Coordinates of C-alpha atoms in Angstrom, one line a residue:
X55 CA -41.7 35.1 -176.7
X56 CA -38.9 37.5 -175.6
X57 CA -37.2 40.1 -178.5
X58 CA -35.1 43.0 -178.6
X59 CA -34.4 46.1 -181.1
X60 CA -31.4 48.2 -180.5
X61 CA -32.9 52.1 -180.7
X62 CA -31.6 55.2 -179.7
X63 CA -32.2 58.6 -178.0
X64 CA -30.8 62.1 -177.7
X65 CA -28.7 63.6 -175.2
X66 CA -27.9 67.3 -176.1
X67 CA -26.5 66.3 -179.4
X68 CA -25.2 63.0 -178.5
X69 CA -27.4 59.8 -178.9
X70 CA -27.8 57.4 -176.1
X71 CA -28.4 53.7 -176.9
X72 CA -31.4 52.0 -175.8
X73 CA -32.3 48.8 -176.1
X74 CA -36.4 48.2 -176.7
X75 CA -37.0 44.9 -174.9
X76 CA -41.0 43.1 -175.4
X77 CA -42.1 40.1 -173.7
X78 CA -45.3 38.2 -174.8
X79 CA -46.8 35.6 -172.4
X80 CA -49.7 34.2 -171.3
X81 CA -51.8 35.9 -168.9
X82 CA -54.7 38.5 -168.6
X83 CA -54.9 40.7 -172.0
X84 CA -52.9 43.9 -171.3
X85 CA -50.2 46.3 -172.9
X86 CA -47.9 47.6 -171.0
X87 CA -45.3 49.6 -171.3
X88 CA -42.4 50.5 -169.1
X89 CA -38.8 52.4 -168.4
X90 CA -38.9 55.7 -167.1
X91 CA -41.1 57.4 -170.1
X92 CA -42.3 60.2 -171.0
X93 CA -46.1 61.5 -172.4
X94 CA -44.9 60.6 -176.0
X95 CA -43.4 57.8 -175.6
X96 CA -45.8 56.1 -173.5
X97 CA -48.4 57.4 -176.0
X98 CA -46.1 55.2 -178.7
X99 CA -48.8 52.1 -177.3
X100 CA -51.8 53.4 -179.3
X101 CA -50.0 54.2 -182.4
X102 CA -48.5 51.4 -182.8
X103 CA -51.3 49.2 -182.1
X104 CA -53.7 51.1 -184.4
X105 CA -50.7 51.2 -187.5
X106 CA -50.4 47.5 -186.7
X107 CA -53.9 47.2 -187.6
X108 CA -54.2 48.8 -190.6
X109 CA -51.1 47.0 -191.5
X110 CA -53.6 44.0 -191.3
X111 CA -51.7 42.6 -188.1
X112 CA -53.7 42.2 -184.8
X113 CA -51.8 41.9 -181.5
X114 CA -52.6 38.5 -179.7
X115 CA -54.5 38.2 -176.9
X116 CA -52.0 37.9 -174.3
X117 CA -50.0 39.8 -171.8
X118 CA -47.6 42.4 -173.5
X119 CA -45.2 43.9 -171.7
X120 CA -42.8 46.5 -173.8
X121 CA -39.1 47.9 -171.8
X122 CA -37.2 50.7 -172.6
X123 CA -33.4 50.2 -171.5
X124 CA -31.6 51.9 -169.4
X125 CA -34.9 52.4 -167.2
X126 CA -33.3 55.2 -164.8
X127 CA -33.0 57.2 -168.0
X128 CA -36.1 59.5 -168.7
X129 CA -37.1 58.4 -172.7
X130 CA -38.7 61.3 -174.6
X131 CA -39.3 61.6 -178.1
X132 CA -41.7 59.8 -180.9
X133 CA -38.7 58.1 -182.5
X134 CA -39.3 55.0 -180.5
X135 CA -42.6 53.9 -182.5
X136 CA -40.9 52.1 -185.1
X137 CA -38.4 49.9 -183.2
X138 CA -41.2 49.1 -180.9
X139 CA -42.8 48.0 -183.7
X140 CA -40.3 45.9 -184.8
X141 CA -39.9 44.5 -181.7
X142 CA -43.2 43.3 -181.3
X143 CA -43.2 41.6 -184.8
X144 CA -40.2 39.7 -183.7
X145 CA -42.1 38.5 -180.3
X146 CA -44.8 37.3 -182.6
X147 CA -42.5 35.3 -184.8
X148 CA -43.7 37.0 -188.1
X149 CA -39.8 38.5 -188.2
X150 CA -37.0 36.6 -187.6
X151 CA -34.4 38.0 -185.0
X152 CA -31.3 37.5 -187.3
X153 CA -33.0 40.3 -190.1
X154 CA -33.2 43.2 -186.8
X155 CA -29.5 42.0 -185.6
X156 CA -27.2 44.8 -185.3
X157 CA -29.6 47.3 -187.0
X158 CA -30.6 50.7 -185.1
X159 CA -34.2 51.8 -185.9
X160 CA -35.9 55.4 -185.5
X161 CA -38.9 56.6 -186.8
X162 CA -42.8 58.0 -186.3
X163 CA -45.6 56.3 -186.8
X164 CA -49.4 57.8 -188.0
X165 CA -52.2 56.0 -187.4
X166 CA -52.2 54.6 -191.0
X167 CA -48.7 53.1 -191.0
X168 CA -46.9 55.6 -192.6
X169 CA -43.5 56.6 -191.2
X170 CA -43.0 60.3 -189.9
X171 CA -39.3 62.1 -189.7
X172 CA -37.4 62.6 -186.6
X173 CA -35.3 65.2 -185.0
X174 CA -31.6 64.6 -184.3
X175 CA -31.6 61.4 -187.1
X176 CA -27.2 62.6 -188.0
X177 CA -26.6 62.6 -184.9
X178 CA -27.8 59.3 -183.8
X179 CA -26.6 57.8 -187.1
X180 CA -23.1 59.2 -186.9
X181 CA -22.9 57.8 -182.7
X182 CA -24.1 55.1 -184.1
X183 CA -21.8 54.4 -186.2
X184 CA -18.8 55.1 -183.8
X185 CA -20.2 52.2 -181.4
X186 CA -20.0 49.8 -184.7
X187 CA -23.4 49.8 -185.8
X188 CA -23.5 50.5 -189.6
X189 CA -27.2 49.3 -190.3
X190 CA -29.6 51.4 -190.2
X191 CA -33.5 51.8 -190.8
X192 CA -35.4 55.4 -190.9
X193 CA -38.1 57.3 -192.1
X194 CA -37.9 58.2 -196.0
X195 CA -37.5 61.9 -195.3
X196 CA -34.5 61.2 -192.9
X197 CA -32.9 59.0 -195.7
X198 CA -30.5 61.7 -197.4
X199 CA -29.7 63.2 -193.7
X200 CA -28.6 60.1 -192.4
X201 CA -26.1 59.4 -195.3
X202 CA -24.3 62.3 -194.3
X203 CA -22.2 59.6 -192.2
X204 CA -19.8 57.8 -193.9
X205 CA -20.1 54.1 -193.5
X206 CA -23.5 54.2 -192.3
X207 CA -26.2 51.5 -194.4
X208 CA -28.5 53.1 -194.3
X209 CA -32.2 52.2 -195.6
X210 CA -35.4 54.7 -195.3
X211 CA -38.9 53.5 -195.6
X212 CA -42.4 55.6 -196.0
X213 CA -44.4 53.3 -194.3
X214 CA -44.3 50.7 -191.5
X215 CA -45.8 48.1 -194.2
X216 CA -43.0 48.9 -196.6
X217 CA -40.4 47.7 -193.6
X218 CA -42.1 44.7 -192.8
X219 CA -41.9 43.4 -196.4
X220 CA -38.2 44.3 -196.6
X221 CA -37.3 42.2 -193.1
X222 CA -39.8 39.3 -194.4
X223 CA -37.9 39.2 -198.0
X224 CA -35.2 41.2 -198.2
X225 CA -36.3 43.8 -200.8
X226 CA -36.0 47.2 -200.5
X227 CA -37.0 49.9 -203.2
X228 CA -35.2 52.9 -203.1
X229 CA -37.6 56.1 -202.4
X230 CA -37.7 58.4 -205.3
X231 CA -38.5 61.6 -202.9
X232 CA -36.4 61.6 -199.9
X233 CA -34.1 64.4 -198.5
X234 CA -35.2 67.8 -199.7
X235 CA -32.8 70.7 -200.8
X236 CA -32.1 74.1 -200.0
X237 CA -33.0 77.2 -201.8
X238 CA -29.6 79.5 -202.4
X239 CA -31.1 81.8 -204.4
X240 CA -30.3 85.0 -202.5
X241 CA -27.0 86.8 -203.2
X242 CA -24.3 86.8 -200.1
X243 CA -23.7 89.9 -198.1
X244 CA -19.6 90.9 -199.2
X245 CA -17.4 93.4 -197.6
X246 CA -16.5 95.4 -200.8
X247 CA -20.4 96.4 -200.2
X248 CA -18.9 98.6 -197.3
X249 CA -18.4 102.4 -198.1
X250 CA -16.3 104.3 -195.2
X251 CA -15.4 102.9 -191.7
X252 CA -12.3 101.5 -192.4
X253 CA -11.4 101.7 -188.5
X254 CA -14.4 99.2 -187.7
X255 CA -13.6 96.7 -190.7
X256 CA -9.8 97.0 -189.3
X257 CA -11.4 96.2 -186.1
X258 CA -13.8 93.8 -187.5
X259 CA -10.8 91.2 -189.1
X260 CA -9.2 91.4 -186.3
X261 CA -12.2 89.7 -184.3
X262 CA -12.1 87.8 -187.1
X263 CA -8.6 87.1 -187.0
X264 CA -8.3 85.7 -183.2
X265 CA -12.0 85.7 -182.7
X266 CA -12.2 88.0 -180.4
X267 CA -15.8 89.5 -179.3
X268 CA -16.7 93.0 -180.3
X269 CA -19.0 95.4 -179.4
X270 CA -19.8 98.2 -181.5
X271 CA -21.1 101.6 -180.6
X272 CA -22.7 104.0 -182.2
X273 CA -25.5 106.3 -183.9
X274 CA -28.2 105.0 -186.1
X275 CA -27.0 104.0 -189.7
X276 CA -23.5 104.1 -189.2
X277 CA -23.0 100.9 -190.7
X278 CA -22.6 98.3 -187.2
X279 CA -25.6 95.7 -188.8
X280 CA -24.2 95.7 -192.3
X281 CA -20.8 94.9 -191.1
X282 CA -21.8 92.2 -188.4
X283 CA -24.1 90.4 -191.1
X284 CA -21.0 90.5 -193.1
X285 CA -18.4 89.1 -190.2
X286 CA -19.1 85.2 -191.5
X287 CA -18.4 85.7 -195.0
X288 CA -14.5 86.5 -193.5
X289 CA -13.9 83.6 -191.4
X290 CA -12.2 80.5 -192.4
X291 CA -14.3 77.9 -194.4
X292 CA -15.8 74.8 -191.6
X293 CA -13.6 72.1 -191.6
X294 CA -15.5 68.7 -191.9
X295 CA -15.3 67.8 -188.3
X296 CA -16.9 71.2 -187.5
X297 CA -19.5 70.6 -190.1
X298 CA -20.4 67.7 -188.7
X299 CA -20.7 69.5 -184.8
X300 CA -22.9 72.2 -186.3
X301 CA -25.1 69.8 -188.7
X302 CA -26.0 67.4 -185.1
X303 CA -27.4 70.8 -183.4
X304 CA -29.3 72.2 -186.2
X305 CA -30.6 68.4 -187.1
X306 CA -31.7 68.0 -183.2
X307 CA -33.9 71.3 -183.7
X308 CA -35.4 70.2 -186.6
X309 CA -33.4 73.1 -188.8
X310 CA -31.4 71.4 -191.2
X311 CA -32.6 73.0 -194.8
X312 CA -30.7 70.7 -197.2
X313 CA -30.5 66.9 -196.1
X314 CA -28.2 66.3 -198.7
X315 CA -25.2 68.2 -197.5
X316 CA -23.6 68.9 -194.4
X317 CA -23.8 72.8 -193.6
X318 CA -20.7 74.4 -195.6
X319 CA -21.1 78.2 -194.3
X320 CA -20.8 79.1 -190.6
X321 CA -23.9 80.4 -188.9
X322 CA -24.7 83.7 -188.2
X323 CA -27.7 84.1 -185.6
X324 CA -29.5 87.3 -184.7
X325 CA -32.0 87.0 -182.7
X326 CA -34.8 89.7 -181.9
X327 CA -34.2 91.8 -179.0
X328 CA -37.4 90.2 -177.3
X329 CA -36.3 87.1 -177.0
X330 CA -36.3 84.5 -173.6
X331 CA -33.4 83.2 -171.8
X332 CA -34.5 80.1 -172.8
X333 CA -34.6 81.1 -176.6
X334 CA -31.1 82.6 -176.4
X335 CA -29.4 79.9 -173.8
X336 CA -31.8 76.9 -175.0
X337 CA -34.2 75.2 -172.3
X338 CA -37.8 74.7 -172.6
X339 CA -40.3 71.8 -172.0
X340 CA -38.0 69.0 -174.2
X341 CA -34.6 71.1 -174.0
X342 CA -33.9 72.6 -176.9
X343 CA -30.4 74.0 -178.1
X344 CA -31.0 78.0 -178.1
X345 CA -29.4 80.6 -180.2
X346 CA -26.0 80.5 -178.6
X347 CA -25.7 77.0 -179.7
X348 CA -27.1 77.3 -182.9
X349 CA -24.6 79.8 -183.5
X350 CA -22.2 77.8 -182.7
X351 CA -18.1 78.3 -185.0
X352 CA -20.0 80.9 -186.4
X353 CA -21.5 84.4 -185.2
X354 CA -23.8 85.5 -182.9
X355 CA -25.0 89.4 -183.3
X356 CA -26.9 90.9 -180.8
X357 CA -28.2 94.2 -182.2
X358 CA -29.5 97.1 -179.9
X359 CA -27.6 95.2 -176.9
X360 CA -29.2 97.4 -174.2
X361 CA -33.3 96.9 -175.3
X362 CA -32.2 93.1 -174.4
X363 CA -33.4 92.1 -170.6
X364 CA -30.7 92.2 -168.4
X365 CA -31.3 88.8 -167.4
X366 CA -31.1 87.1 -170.2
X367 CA -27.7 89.5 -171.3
X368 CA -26.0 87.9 -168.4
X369 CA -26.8 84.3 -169.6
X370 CA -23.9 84.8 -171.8
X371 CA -21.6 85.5 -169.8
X372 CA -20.6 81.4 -168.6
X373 CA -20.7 80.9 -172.4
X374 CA -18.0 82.7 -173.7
X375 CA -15.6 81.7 -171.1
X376 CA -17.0 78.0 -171.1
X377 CA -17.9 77.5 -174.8
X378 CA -20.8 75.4 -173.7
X379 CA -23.9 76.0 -171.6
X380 CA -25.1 73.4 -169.1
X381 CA -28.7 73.4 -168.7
X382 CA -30.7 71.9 -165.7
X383 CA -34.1 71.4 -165.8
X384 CA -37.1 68.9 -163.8
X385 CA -36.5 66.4 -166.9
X386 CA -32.9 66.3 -166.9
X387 CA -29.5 68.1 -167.6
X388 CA -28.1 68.6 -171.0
X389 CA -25.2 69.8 -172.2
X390 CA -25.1 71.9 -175.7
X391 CA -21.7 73.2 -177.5
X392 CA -21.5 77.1 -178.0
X393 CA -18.3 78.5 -179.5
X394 CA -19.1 81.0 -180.9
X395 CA -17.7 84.5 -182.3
X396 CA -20.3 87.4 -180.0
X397 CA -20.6 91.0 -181.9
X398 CA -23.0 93.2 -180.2
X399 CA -24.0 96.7 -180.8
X400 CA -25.7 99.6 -179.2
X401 CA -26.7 103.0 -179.7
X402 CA -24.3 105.8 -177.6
X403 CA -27.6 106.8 -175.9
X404 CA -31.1 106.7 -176.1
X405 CA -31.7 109.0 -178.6
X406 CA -28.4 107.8 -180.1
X407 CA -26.2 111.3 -180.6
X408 CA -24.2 111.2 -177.6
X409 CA -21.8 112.3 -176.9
X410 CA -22.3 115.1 -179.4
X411 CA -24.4 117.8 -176.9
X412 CA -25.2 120.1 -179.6
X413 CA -27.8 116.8 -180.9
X414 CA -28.3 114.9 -178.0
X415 CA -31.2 115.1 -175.7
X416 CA -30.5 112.4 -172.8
X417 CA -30.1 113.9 -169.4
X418 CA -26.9 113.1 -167.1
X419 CA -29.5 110.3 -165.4
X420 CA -31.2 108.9 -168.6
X421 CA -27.7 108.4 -169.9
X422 CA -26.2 106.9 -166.4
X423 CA -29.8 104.5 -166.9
X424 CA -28.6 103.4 -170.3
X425 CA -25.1 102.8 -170.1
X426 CA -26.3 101.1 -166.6
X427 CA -28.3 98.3 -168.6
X428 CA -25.3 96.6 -169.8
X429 CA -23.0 95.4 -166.6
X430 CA -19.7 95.6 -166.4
X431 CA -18.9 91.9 -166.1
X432 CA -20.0 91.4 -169.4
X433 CA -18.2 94.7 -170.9
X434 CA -15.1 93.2 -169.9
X435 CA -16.2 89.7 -171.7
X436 CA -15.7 91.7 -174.4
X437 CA -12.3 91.2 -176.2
X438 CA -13.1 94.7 -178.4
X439 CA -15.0 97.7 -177.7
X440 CA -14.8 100.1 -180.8
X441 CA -17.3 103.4 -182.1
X442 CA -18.9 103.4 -184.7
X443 CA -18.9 107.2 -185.8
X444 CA -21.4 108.5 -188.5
X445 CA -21.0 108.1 -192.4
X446 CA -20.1 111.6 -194.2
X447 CA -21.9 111.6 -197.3
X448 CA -18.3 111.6 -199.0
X449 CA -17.2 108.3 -198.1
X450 CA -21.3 107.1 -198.4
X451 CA -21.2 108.5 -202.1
X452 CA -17.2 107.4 -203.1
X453 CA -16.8 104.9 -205.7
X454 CA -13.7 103.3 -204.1
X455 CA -12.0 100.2 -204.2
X456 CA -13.1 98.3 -201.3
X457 CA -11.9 95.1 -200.4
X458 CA -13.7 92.0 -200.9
X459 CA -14.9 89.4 -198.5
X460 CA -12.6 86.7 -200.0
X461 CA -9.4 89.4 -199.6
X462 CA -10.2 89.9 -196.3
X463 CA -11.0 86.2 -195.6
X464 CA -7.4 85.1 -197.0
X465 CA -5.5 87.2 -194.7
X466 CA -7.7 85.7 -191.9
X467 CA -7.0 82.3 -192.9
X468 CA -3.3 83.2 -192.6
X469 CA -3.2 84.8 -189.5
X470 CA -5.5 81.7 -188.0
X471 CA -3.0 79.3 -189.2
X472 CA -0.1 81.1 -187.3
X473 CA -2.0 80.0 -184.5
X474 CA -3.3 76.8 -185.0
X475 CA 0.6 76.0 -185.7
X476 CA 1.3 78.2 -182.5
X477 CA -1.3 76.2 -180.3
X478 CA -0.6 72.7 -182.2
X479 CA -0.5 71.0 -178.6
X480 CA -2.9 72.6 -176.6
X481 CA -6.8 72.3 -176.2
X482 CA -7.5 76.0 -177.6
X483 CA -6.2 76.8 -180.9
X484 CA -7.4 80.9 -181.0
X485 CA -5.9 83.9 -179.6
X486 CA -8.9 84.1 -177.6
X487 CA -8.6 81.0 -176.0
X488 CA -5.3 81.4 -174.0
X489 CA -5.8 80.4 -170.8
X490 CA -4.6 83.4 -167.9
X491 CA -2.1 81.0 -167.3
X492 CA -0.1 80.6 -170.1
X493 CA -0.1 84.5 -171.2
X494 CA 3.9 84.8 -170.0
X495 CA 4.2 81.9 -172.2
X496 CA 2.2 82.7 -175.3
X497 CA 2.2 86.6 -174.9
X498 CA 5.3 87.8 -173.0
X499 CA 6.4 91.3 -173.2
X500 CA 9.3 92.8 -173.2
X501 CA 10.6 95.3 -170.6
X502 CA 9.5 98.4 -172.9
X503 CA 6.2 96.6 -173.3
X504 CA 5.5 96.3 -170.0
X505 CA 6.3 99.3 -168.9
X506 CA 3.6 100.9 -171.2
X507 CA 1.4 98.3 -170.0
X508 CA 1.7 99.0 -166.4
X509 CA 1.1 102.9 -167.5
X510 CA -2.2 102.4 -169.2
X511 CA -3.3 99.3 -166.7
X512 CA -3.4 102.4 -163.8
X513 CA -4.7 105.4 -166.8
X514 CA -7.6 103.0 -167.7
X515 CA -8.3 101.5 -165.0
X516 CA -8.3 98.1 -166.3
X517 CA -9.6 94.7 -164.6
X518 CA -7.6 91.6 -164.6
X519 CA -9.8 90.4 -167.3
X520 CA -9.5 93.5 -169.5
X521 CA -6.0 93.6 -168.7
X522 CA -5.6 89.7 -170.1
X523 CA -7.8 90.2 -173.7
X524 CA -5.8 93.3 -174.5
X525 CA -2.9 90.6 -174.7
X526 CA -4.8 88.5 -176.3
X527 CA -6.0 91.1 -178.8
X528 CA -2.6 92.4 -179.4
X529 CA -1.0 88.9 -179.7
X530 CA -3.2 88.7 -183.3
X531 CA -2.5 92.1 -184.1
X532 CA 1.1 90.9 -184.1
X533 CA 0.4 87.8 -185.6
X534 CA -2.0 89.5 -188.7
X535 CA 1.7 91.3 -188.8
X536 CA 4.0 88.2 -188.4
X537 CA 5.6 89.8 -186.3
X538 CA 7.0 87.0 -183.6
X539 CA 6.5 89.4 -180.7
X540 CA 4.2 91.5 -179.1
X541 CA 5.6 95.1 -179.9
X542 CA 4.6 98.1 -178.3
X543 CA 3.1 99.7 -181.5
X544 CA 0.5 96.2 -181.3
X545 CA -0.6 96.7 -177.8
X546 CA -1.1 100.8 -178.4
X547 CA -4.0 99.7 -181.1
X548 CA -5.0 96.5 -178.9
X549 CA -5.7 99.4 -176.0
X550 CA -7.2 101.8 -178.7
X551 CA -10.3 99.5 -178.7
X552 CA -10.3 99.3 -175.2
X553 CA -10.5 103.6 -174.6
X554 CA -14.3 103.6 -175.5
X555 CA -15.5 102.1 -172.3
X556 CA -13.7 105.5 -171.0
X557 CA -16.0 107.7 -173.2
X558 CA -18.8 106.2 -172.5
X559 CA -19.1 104.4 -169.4
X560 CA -16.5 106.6 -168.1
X561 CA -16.7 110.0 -169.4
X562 CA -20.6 111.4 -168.9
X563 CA -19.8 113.7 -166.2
X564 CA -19.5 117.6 -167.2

């Protein structure tokens, strides 16, 4: 007897449809299973054999032969167990097919019968749901996740003997435990924590404001990590479709804490200096989303820029111009979102006084070797490049006012709606998006402007690319003034965090 389950797989954080086809006829005893598989999924044969048994159901004596559809698609994953399954109990006419029609099913087996989570169950449920399936069964512990998706029916089950009863009769018993929820005990990081560097949180709303990248320079303790861990609490709150895009990724990596909610606050990722180009641009044996995607609309910090390798530093450079990273490997290619707001920061030297000579002990060639780590495509990929000077125990010490997070925040929101009205019919809708091609339109100058620009463009030294996000920056400047027009006063403080690279990368010689 011939059956088929509808099933499905992921693709970066898309799920593919597959249909799981068995056929039971006569012949020699065997189980096979076919369609381009992979270790796991061809090791689905034993589990679901053995749970079958200690379900108290034997699998007949005949030739078994169990498809995975498309078959030029490599399958990988353990979610296939339970539709394979369910599949079989069809072929064996203990189900009928009318109970599995137009139902998606996903889950583990055990050895006992009992149903394990998956990976990735949103966003198969929510694909799902945009092909017209509603109906769909899962593990218990994926229950509360997969609701996320409105209109899904959705029905999760602890064992595989608990799912057979319910296609037999009909009943189904709601589990008491599902879904688990997060812990948000700890305080949030605010801005009014902040004593001193106004200049940096000025810089610092601006990225905010057009989200621009930023790199931050300067001494131990001056405050660059306590600002950047601060930098998501100022952005504008996720809209719902955003929530959605950043639940799928951190659902596929197995990462979302509360699978009762979507995620409400953007992400802010900071990974260890040590870590892979695979664990930064995503990769490994299965392909896994890596930090650049699981920071996606939200922030990614890099602290101590230079102790990264320079290898896997340049990884982000086709990121921030692409906002997603295509990644090729022996089992396939996968594409992973990663828009995402990039602060980095850095030490002025090794032992992290320079350029003050009177502290610093760097040589002319340790400091050349340092600054030297960090290329200069990826300095110019940087929309702002502002120092970081040292705290006087005045401002460390002063009780004033400083502004809150939320302050800060409103004024952000404000200046990002000028935009999103600004950009209403294009594909970017940031500052920091506008394409080199549409600057005359979006950031024209006038003939004052431009003749300042044309002075610092030759003073500085500036590449095309530099040349472009100083318009860029100085078009939010304007707009966090509402000011209709770039004005020459906006491009003067746009170029202001530009004139480190001159100090720095530019300015060791005696």
């Amino acid at each position: 007897m011939y059956s088929q389950i509808r099933t499905s797989m992921l693709d970066g954080i898309c799920a593919m449809p597959v249909q799981v086809e068995v056929d039971i006829s006569m012949g020699m005893p065997v189980f096979d299973m076919v369609g381009y598989l992979s270790p796991e999924v061809r090791e689905a044969k034993e589990r679901v054999r053995t749970a079958l048994h200690n379900c108290g159901i034997l699998l007949p004596a005949k030739r078994i032969t169990v498809n995975l559809s498309p078959a030029n698609i490599r399958k990988t994953g353990t979610g296939f167990d339970l539709p394979i399954a369910v599949a079989l109990l069809v072929a064996m006419g203990l189900v009928k097919p009318e109970k599995c029609a137009d139902t998606i099913f996903s889950g583990e087996l055990n050895l006992s019968g009992q149903l394990l989570p998956v990976r990735g169950i949103l966003p198969m449920v929510s694909d799902g749901v945009k092909e017209g399936i509603h109906k769909f069964v899962v593990p218990a512990d994926n229950l509360m996740e997969s609701r996320l998706v409105q209109g899904a029916d959705v029905c999760g089950f602890p064992a595989l003997e608990s799912v057979i009863g319910y296609l037999q009769d009909g009943g189904y018993k709601e589990p008491a435990y599902a879904g688990r929820r997060q812990n948000r005990s700890h305080g949030v990081p605010d801005f009014s924590e902040v004593n001193g560097q106004q200049f940096l949180k000025r810089a610092a709303e601006i990225a905010a404001s057009g989200m621009h990248n930023m790199l931050m320079v300067g001494p131990p303790g001056a405050g660059k990590t306590m600002i950047s861990e601060r930098m998501a609490t100022i952005l504008p709150p996720l809209t719902k479709k955003e929530q959605l895009e950043v639940s799928k990724i951190y659902s596929v990596c197995g990462l979302l804490a509360d699978s009762r909610t979507l995620l409400q606050e953007r992400p802010f990722r900071s990974p260890h200096h040590t870590v892979s180009m695979a664990g930064l641009a995503g990769g490994g044996r299965s392909i896994r989303p890596g930090e650049i995607s699981l920071a996606h609309h939200g922030v990614l910090f890099l602290d101590e820029l230079p102790e990264f390798s320079k290898s896997t530093m340049e990884v982000l450079r086709q990121p921030l111009e692409e906002h997603q990273i295509h990644l090729t490997r022996a089992v396939g290619s996968v594409t992973y979102p990663s828009d995402f707001l990039l602060l980095a920061s850095m030490n002025p030297c090794n032992c992290g006084y320079y350029p003050d000579r009177n502290r610093c002990r760097c040589t002319q060639a340790s400091l050349q070797r340092y600054f030297d780590r960090i290329s200069q495509p990826l300095i110019d990929r940087m929309d702002l490049c502002v120092e970081a000077p040292m705290v006087t125990y005045e401002e460390l010490t002063g009780n004033g006012n400083n502004e809150s997070s939320k302050t800060i925040r409103d004024r952000v929101c404000e200046c990002q709606e000028r935009q999103i009205f600004r950009f209403k019919d294009e594909i970017f809708s940031h500052n920091s998006g506008i394409p080199a091609a549409k600057l005359n339109q979006f950031c024209k100058l006038g003939e004052k402007e431009q003749r300042y620009m044309e002075k610092m463009f030759h003073k500085l030294s500036l590449t095309a690319r530099t040349y472009h996000k100083i318009l860029r920056v100085a078009r939010t400047i304007a707009d966090t003034q509402k000011a209709e027009n770039i004005r020459v006063c906006d491009l003067t403080e746009a170029v202001c965090y530009r004139s480190i690279g001159d100090k720095f990368w530019g300015g060791m010689e005696e």
